[in-house]
GROMACS .gro file of C-alpha atoms in nm:
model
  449
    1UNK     CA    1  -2.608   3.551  -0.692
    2UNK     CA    2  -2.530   3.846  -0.496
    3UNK     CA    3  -2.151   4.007  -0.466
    4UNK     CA    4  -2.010   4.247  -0.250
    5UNK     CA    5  -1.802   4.513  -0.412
    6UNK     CA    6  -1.455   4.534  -0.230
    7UNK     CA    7  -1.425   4.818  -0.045
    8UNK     CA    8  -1.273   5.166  -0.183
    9UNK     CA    9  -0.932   5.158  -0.232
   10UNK     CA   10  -0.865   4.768  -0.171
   11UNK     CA   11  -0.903   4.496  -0.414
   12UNK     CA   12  -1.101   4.151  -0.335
   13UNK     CA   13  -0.888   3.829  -0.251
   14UNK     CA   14  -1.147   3.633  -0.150
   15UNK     CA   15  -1.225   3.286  -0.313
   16UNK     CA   16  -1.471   3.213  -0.548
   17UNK     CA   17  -1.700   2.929  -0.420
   18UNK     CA   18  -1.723   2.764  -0.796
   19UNK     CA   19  -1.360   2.775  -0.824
   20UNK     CA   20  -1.246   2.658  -0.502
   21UNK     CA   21  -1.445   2.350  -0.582
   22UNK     CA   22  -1.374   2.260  -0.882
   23UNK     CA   23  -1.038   2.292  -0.774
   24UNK     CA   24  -1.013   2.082  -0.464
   25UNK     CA   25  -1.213   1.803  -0.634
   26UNK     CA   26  -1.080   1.775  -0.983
   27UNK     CA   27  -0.802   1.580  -0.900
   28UNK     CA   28  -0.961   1.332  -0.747
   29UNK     CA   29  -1.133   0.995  -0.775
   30UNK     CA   30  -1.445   0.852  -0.647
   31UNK     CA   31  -1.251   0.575  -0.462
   32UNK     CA   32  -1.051   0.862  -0.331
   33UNK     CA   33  -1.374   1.028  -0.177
   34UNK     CA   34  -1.495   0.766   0.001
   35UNK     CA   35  -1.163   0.673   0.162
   36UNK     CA   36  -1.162   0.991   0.264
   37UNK     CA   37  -1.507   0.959   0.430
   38UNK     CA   38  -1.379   0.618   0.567
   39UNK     CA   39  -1.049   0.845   0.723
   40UNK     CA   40  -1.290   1.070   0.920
   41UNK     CA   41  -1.443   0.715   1.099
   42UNK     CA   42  -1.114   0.592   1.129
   43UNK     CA   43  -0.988   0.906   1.335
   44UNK     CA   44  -1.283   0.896   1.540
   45UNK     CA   45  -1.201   0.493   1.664
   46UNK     CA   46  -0.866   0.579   1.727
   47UNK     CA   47  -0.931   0.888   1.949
   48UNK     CA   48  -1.207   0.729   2.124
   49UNK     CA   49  -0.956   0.374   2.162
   50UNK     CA   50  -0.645   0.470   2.189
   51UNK     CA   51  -0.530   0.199   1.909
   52UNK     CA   52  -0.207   0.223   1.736
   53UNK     CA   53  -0.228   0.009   1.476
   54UNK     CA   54   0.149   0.027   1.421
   55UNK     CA   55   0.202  -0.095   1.744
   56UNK     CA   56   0.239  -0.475   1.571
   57UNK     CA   57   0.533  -0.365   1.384
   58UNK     CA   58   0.911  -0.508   1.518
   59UNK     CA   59   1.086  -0.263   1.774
   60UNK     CA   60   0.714  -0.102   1.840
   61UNK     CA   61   0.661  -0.311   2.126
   62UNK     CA   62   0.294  -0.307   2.083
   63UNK     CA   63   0.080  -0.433   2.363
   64UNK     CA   64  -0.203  -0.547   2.112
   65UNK     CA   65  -0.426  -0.305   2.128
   66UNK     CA   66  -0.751  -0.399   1.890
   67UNK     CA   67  -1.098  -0.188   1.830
   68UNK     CA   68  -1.367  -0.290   1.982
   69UNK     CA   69  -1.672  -0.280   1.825
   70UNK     CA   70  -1.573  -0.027   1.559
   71UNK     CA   71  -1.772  -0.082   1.276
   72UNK     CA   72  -1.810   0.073   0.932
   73UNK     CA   73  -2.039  -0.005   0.644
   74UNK     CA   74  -2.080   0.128   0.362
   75UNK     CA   75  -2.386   0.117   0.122
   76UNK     CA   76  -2.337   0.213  -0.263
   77UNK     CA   77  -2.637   0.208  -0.543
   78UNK     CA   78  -2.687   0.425  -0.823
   79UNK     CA   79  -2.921   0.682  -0.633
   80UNK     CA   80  -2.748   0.709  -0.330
   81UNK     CA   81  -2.419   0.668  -0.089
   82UNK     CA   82  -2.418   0.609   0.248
   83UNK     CA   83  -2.108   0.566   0.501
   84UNK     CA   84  -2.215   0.521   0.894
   85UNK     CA   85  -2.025   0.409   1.111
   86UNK     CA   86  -2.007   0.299   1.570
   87UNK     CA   87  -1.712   0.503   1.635
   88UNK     CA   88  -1.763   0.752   1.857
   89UNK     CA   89  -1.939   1.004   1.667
   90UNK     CA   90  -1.867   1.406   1.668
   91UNK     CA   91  -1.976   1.638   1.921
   92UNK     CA   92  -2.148   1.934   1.823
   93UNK     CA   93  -1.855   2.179   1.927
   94UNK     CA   94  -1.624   1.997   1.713
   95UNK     CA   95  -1.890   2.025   1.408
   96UNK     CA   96  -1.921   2.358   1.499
   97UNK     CA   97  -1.588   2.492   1.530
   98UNK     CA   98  -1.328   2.261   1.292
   99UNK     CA   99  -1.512   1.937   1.095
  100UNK     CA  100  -1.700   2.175   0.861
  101UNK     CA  101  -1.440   2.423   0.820
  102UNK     CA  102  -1.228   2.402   0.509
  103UNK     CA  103  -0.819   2.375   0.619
  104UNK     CA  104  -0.764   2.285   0.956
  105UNK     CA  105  -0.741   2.616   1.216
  106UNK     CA  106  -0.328   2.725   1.231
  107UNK     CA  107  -0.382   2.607   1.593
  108UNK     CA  108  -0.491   2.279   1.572
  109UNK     CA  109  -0.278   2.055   1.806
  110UNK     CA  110  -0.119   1.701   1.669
  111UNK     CA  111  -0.349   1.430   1.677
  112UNK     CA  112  -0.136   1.124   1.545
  113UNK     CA  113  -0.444   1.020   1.312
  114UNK     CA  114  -0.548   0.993   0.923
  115UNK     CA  115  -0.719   1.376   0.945
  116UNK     CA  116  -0.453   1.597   0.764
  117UNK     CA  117  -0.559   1.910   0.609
  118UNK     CA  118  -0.901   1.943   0.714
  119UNK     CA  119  -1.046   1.954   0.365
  120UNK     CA  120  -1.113   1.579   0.259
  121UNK     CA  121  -1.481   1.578   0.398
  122UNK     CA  122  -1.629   1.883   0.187
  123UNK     CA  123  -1.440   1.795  -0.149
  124UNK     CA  124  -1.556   1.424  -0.085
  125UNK     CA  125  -1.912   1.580  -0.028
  126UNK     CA  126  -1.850   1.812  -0.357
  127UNK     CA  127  -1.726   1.490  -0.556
  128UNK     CA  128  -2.033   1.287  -0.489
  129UNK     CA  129  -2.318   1.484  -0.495
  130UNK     CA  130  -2.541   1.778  -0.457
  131UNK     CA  131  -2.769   1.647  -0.123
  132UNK     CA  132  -2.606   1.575   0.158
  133UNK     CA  133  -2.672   1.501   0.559
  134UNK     CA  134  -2.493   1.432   0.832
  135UNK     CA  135  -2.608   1.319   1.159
  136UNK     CA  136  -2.399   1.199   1.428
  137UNK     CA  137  -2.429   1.125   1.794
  138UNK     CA  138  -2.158   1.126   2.089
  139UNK     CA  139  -2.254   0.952   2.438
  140UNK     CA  140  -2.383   1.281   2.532
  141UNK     CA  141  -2.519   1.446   2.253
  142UNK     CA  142  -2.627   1.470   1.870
  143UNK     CA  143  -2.660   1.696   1.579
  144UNK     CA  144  -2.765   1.673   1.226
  145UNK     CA  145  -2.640   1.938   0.930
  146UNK     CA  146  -2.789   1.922   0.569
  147UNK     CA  147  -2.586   2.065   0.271
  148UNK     CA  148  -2.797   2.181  -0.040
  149UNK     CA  149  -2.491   2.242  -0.283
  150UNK     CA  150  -2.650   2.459  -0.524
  151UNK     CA  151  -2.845   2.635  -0.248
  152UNK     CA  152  -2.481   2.677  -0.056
  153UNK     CA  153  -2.336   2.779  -0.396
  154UNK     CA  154  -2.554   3.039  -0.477
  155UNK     CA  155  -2.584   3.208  -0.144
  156UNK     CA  156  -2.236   3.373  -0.274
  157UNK     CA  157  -1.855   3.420  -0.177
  158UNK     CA  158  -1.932   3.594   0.125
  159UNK     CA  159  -2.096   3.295   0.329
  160UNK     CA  160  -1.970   2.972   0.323
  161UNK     CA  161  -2.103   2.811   0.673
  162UNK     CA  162  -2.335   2.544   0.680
  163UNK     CA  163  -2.626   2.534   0.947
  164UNK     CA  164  -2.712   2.289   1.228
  165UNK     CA  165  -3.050   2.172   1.147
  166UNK     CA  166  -3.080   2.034   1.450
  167UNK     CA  167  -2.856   1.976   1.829
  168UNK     CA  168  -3.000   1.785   2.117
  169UNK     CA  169  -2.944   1.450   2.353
  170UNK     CA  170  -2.782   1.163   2.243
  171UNK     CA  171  -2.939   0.921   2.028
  172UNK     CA  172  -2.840   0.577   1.967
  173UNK     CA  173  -2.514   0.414   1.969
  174UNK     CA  174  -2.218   0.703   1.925
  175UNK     CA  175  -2.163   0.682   1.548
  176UNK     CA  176  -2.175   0.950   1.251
  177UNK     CA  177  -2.443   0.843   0.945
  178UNK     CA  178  -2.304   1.073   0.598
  179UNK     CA  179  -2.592   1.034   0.284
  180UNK     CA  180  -2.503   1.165   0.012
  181UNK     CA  181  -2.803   1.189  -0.303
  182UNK     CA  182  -2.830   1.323  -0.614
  183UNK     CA  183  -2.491   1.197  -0.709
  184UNK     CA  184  -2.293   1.363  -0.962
  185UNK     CA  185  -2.248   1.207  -1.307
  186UNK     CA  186  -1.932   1.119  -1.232
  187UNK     CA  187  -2.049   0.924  -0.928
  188UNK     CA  188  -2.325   0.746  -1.079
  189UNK     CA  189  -2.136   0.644  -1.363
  190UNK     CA  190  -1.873   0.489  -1.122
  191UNK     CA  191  -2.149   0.361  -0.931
  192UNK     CA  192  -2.307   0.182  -1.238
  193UNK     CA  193  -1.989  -0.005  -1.285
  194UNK     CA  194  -2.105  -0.382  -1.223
  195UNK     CA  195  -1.722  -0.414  -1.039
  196UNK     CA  196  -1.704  -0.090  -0.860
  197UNK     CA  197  -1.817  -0.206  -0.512
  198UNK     CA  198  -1.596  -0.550  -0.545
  199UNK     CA  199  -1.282  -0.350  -0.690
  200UNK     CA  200  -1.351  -0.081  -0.405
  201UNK     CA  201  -1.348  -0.334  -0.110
  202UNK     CA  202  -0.990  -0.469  -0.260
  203UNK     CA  203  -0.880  -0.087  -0.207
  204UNK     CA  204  -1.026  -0.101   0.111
  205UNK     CA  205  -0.827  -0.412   0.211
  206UNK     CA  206  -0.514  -0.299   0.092
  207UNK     CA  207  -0.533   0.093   0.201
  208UNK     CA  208  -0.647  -0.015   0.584
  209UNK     CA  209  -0.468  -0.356   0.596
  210UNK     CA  210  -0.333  -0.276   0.971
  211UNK     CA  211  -0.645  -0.149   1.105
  212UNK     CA  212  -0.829  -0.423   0.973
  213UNK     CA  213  -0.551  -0.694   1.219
  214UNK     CA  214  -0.617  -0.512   1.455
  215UNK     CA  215  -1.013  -0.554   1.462
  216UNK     CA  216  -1.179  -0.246   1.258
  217UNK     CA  217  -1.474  -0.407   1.050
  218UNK     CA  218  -1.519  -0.219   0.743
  219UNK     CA  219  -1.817  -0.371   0.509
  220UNK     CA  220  -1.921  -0.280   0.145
  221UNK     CA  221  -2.257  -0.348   0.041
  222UNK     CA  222  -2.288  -0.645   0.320
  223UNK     CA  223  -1.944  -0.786   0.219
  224UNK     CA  224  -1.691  -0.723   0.481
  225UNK     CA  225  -1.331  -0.640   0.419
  226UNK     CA  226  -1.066  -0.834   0.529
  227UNK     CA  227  -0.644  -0.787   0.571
  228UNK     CA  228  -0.523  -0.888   0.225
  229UNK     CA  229  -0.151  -0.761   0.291
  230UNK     CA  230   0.107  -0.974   0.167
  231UNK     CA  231   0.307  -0.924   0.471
  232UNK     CA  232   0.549  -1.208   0.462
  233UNK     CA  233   0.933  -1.289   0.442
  234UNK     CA  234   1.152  -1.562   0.364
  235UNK     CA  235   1.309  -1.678   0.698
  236UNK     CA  236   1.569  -1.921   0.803
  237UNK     CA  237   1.927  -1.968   0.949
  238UNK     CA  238   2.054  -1.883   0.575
  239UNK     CA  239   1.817  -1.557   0.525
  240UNK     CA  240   1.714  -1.282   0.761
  241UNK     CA  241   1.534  -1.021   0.726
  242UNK     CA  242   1.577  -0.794   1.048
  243UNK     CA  243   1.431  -0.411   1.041
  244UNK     CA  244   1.584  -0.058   0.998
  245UNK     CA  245   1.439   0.214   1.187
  246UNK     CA  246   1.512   0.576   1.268
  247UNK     CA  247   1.379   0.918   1.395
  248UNK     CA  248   1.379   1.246   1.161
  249UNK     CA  249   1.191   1.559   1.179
  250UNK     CA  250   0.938   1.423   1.497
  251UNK     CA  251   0.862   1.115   1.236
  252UNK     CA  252   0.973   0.733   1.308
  253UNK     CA  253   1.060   0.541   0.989
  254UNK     CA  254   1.059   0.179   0.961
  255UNK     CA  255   1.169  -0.012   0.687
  256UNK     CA  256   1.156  -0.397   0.641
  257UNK     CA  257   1.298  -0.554   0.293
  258UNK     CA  258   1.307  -0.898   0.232
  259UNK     CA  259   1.210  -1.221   0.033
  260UNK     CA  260   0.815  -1.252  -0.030
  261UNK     CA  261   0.770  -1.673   0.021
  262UNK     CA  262   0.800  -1.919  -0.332
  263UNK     CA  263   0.491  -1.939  -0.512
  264UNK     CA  264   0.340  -1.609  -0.364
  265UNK     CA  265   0.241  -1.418  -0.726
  266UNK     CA  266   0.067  -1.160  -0.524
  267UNK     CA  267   0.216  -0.765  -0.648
  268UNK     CA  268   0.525  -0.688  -0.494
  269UNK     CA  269   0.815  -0.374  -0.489
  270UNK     CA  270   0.727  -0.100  -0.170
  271UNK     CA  271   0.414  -0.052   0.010
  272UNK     CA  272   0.428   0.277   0.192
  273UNK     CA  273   0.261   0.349   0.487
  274UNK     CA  274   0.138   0.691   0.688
  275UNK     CA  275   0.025   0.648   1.026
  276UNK     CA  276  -0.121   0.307   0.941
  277UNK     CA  277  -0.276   0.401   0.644
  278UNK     CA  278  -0.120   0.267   0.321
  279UNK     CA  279  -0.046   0.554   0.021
  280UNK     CA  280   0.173   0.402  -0.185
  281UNK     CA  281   0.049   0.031  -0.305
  282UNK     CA  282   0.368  -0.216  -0.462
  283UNK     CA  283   0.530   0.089  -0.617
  284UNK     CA  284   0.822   0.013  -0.868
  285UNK     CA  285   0.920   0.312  -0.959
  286UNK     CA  286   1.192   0.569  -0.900
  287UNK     CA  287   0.946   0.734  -0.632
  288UNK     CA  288   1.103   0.466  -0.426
  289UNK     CA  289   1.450   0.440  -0.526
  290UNK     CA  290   1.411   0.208  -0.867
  291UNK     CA  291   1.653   0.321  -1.110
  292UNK     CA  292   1.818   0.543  -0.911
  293UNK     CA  293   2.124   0.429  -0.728
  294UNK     CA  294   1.999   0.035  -0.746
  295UNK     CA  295   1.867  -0.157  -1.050
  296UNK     CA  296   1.569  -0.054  -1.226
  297UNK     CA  297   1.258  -0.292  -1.136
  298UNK     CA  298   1.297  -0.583  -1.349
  299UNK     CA  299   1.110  -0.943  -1.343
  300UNK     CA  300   1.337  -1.127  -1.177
  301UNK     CA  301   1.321  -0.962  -0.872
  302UNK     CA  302   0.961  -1.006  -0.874
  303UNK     CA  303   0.992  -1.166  -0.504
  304UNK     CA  304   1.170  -0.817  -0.366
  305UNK     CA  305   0.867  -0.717  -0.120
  306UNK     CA  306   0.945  -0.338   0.114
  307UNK     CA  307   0.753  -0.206   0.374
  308UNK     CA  308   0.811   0.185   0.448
  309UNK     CA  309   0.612   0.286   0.780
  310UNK     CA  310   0.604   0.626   0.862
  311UNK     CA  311   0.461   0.717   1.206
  312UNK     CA  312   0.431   1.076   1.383
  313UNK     CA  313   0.207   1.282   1.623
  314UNK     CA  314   0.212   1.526   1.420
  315UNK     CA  315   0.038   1.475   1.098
  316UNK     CA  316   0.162   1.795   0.940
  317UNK     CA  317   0.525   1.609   0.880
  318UNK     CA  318   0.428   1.286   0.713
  319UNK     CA  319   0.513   1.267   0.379
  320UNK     CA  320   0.185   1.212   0.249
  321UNK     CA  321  -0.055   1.381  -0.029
  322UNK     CA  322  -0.332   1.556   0.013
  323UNK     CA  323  -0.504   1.261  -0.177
  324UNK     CA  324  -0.365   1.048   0.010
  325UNK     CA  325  -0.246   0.854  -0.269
  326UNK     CA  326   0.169   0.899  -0.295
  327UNK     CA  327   0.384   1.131  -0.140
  328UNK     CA  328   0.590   1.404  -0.155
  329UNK     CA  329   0.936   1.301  -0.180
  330UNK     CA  330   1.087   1.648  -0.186
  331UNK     CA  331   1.020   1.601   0.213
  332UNK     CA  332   1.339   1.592   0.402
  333UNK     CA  333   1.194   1.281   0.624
  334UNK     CA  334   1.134   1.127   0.254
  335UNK     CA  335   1.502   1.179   0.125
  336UNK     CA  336   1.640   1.046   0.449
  337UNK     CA  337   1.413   0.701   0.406
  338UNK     CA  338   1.451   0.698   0.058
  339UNK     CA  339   1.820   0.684   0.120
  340UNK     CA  340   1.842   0.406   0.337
  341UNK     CA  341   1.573   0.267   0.145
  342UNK     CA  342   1.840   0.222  -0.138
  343UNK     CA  343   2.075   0.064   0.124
  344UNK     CA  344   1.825  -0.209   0.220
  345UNK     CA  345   1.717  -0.268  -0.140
  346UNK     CA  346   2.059  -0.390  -0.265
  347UNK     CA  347   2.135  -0.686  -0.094
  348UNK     CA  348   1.801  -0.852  -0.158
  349UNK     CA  349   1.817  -0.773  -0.518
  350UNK     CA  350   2.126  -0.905  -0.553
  351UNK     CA  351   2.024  -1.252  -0.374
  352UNK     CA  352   1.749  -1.260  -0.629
  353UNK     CA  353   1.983  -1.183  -0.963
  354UNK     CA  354   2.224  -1.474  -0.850
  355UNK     CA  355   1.875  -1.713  -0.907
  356UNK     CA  356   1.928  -1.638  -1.289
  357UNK     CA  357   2.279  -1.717  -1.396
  358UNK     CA  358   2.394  -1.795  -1.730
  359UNK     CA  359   2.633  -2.089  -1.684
  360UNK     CA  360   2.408  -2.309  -1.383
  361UNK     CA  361   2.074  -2.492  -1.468
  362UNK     CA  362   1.848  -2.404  -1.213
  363UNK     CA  363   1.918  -2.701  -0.985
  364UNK     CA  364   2.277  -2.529  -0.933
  365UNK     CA  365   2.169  -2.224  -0.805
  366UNK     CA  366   2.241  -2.227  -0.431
  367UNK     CA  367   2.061  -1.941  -0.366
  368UNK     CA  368   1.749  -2.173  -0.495
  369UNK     CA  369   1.776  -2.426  -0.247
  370UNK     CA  370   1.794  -2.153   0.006
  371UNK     CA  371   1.410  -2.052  -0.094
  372UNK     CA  372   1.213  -2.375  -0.121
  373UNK     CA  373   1.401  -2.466   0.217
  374UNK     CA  374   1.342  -2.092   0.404
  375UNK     CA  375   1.001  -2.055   0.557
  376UNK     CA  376   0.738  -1.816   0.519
  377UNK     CA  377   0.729  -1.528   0.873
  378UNK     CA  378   0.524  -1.240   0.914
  379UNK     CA  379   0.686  -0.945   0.915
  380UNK     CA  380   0.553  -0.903   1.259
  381UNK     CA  381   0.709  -1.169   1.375
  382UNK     CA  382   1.034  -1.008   1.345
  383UNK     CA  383   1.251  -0.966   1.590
  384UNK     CA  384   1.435  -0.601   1.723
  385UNK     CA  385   1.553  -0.338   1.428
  386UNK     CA  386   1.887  -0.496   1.313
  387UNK     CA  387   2.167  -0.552   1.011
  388UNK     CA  388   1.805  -0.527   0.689
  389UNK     CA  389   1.809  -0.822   0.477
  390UNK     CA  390   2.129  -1.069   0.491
  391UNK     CA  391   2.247  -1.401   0.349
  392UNK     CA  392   2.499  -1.651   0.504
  393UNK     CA  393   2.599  -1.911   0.351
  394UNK     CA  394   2.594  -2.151   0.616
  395UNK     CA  395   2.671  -2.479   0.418
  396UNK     CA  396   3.042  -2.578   0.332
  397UNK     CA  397   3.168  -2.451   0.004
  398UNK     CA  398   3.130  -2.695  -0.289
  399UNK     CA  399   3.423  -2.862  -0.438
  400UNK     CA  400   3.508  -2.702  -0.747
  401UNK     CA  401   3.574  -3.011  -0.904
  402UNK     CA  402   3.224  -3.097  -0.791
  403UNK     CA  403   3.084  -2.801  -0.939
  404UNK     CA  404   2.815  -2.889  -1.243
  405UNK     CA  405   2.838  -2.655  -1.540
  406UNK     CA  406   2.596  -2.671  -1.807
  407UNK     CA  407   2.767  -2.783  -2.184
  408UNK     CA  408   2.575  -2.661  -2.476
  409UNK     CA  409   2.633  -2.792  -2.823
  410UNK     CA  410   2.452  -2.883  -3.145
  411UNK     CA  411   2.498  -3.182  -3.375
  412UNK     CA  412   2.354  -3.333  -3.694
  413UNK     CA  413   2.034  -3.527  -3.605
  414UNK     CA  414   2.201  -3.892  -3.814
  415UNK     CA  415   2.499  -3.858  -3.624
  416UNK     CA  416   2.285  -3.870  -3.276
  417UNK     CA  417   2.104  -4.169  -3.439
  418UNK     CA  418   2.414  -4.369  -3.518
  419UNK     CA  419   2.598  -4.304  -3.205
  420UNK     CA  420   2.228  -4.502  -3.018
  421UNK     CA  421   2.272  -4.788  -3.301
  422UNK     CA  422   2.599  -4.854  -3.217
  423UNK     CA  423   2.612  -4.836  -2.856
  424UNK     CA  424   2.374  -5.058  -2.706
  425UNK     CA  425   2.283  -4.855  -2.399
  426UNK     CA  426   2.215  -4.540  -2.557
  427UNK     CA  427   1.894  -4.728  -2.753
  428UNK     CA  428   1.571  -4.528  -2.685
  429UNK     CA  429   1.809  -4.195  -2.505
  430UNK     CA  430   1.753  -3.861  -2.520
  431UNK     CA  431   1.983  -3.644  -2.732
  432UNK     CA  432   2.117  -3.517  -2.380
  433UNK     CA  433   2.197  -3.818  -2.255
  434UNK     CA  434   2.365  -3.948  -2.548
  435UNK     CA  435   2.636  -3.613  -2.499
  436UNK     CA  436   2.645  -3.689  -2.169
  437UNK     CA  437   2.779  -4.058  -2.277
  438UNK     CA  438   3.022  -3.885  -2.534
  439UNK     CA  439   3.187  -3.668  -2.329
  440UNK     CA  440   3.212  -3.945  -1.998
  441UNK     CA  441   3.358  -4.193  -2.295
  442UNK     CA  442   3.650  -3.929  -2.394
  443UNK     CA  443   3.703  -3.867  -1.999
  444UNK     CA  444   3.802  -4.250  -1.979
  445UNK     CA  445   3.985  -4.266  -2.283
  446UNK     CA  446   4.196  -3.994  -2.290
  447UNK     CA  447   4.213  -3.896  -1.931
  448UNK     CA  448   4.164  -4.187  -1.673
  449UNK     CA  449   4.393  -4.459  -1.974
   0.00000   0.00000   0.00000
């Protein structure tokens, strides 16, 4: 290829096409690309709806806004990927002006969507493969652009448009159609997997869980994704769970903490959320306050469920990745929720240590009784932003007298047998009930006589 020399006296700053992509797509996965691709359909439904998906959350007063008719499938085989999708399509000025540019313009105004940096398109497109098209259609018009990597790559540093192969009426349903051929290795080894497209709609599920509720269709390879959220608390007149929520830096945090229901084994610790969009999936680490100020994660409080919702106008101040996939806690917005974060954390994990003391057998523990008796409530069920997570003890204190602790002791195994030989109604009893009979027998003699 063909380079221009800088001109005398000044040295060249300008990127390297080879570099720039290899470095915006080393970092990432294949599932990362296509939720990506699936971000770009996602923006286009809510623009063209008005949906806020995090509109169903307590204190949102949502009016239940759902899609209508969005729909996006996505087809995956070892030759080929292809994402289309009815929601709304791309006009032709937008193409030409900000979708294919790489980094949003400096004066791109808040949208309040998943689009962030203006650069997850073209790495996706990078990531996958060499041959590319898009073709989309508004209610008014429609364009189509083809991408030739190695034909783009070796025109030089100097050009780095892409070319509308073709602009005219609308076509069709408003929708965008992205193929993507001669797949990378990387792809089609991912591709070959005989789990990838079942282990990919799971992601799906989990990442998009809110726009799914509120009607999105997303399908993989015919199967259609479906809101797989474990977004349930303990309830009842003994346990609330009520949420926090506060304003910093233009963002809106909300953060619910609670007990997930008895018997529910799905993952649990914080799901994070930007916009809708989840980035950080059952976390338990110190990214969300484990070990930090509270306890580190440990099994027993494998029923501590968070939800951290981050919402904002302005994309530019959510605390999310460029991936997508974690955040950047160094974010004032971050430090503030992961503050209170701590705050909300503590009294649910210390409801769940008092389920594992040493002295009570398990039909003691109080705080035991309160969770096969609490019922399960969706988290958007809950009512106004209140006190977090709390615990009243509604019930009378016990008697202490009444109180059951557990006795331990061992004793030779002829001594047990002897004691059932010579009292008739210990024949055929358990060891346990034979110390039970012991130490009732010394109660009457020695302290009732």
């Amino acid at each position: 290829m063909t380079q221009l020399s800088p001109s005398p006296g000044r040295a060249s700053g300008k990127p390297s096409k080879l570099f720039f992509v290899d470095m915006i797509t080393r970092d990432l996965t294949v599932e990362d690309c296509i939720l990506d691709l699936i971000d770009n359909a996602v923006d286009a439904a809510v623009t063209r709806q008005s949906v806020d998906v995090m509109g169903v959350l307590p204190g949102r007063n949502g009016d239940g806004e759902t899609f209508a008719s969005a729909i996006i499938r996505l087809t995956i085989d070892q030759d080929r990927f292809v994402i289309e999708d009815t929601c709304g399509g791309i006009s032709a000025a937008e193409a030409r002006d900000s979708v294919f540019r790489f980094g949003n313009p400096g004066e791109r105004p808040p949208e309040g969507g998943l689009s962030v940096y203006g650069i997850g398109m073209k790495r996706s497109f990078f990531k996958l493969g060499k041959s590319i098209r898009v073709e989309s259609s508004t209610e008014t018009e429609r364009f189509s652009v083809d991408i030739d990597v190695d034909e783009w790559t070796n025109r030089g540093d100097d050009d780095w448009d892409f070319a509308f192969d073709e602009i005219g009426d609308a076509a069709g349903d408003p929708g965008t159609v992205v193929t993507v051929g001669d797949l990378t290795p990387d792809t089609r080894r991912r591709f070959g997997a005989p789990a990838f497209a079942k282990e990919l709609l799971k992601r799906i599920e989990a990442t998009y869980a809110l726009f799914l509720v509120a009607g999105l269709v997303i399908e993989v390879n015919g199967s259609r994704a479906v809101d797989s959220l474990p977004a349930e608390v303990l309830d009842s007149d003994e346990i609330r769970s009520a949420p926090s929520h506060f304003t910093a830096d233009e963002v809106d945090v909300y953060i619910i903490v609670g007990v997930s229901p008895v018997g529910d084994r799905r993952r649990h610790g914080w799901y994070v959320f930007c916009n809708g969009r989840m980035v950080l999936d059952a976390d338990k680490t110190a990214v969300t306050g484990w070990g930090r100020d509270v306890a580190q994660w440990h099994t027993k409080f494998g029923h501590f469920v968070g939800y951290l919702y981050f919402r904002s106008a302005d994309v530019r101040r959510l605390p999310w990745r460029t991936t997508k996939q974690g955040v950047v806690t160094e974010l004032g917005v971050y430090q503030k929720a992961l503050a209170e974060m701590q705050v909300q954390m503590r009294p649910v994990l210390n409801f769940l240590s008092k389920l594992y003391p040493g002295e009570q057998t398990a039909e003691d523990v109080h705080e035991r009784t309160m969770m096969r008796e609490a019922k399960s409530k969706a988290i958007t069920s809950l009512g106004e932003a209140g006190a977090g997570f709390t615990v009243k003890k509604s019930r009378k204190p016990e008697d202490p007298a009444a109180k059951l602790i557990n006795i331990q002791y061992k004793k030779r195994e002829g001594d047990i047998d002897r004691l059932r030989h010579c009292v008739q109604e210990l024949n055929g009893e358990s060891a346990k009930r034979v110390g039970e009979y012991a130490f009732e027998y010394l109660i009457k003699q020695e302290c009732e006589g």
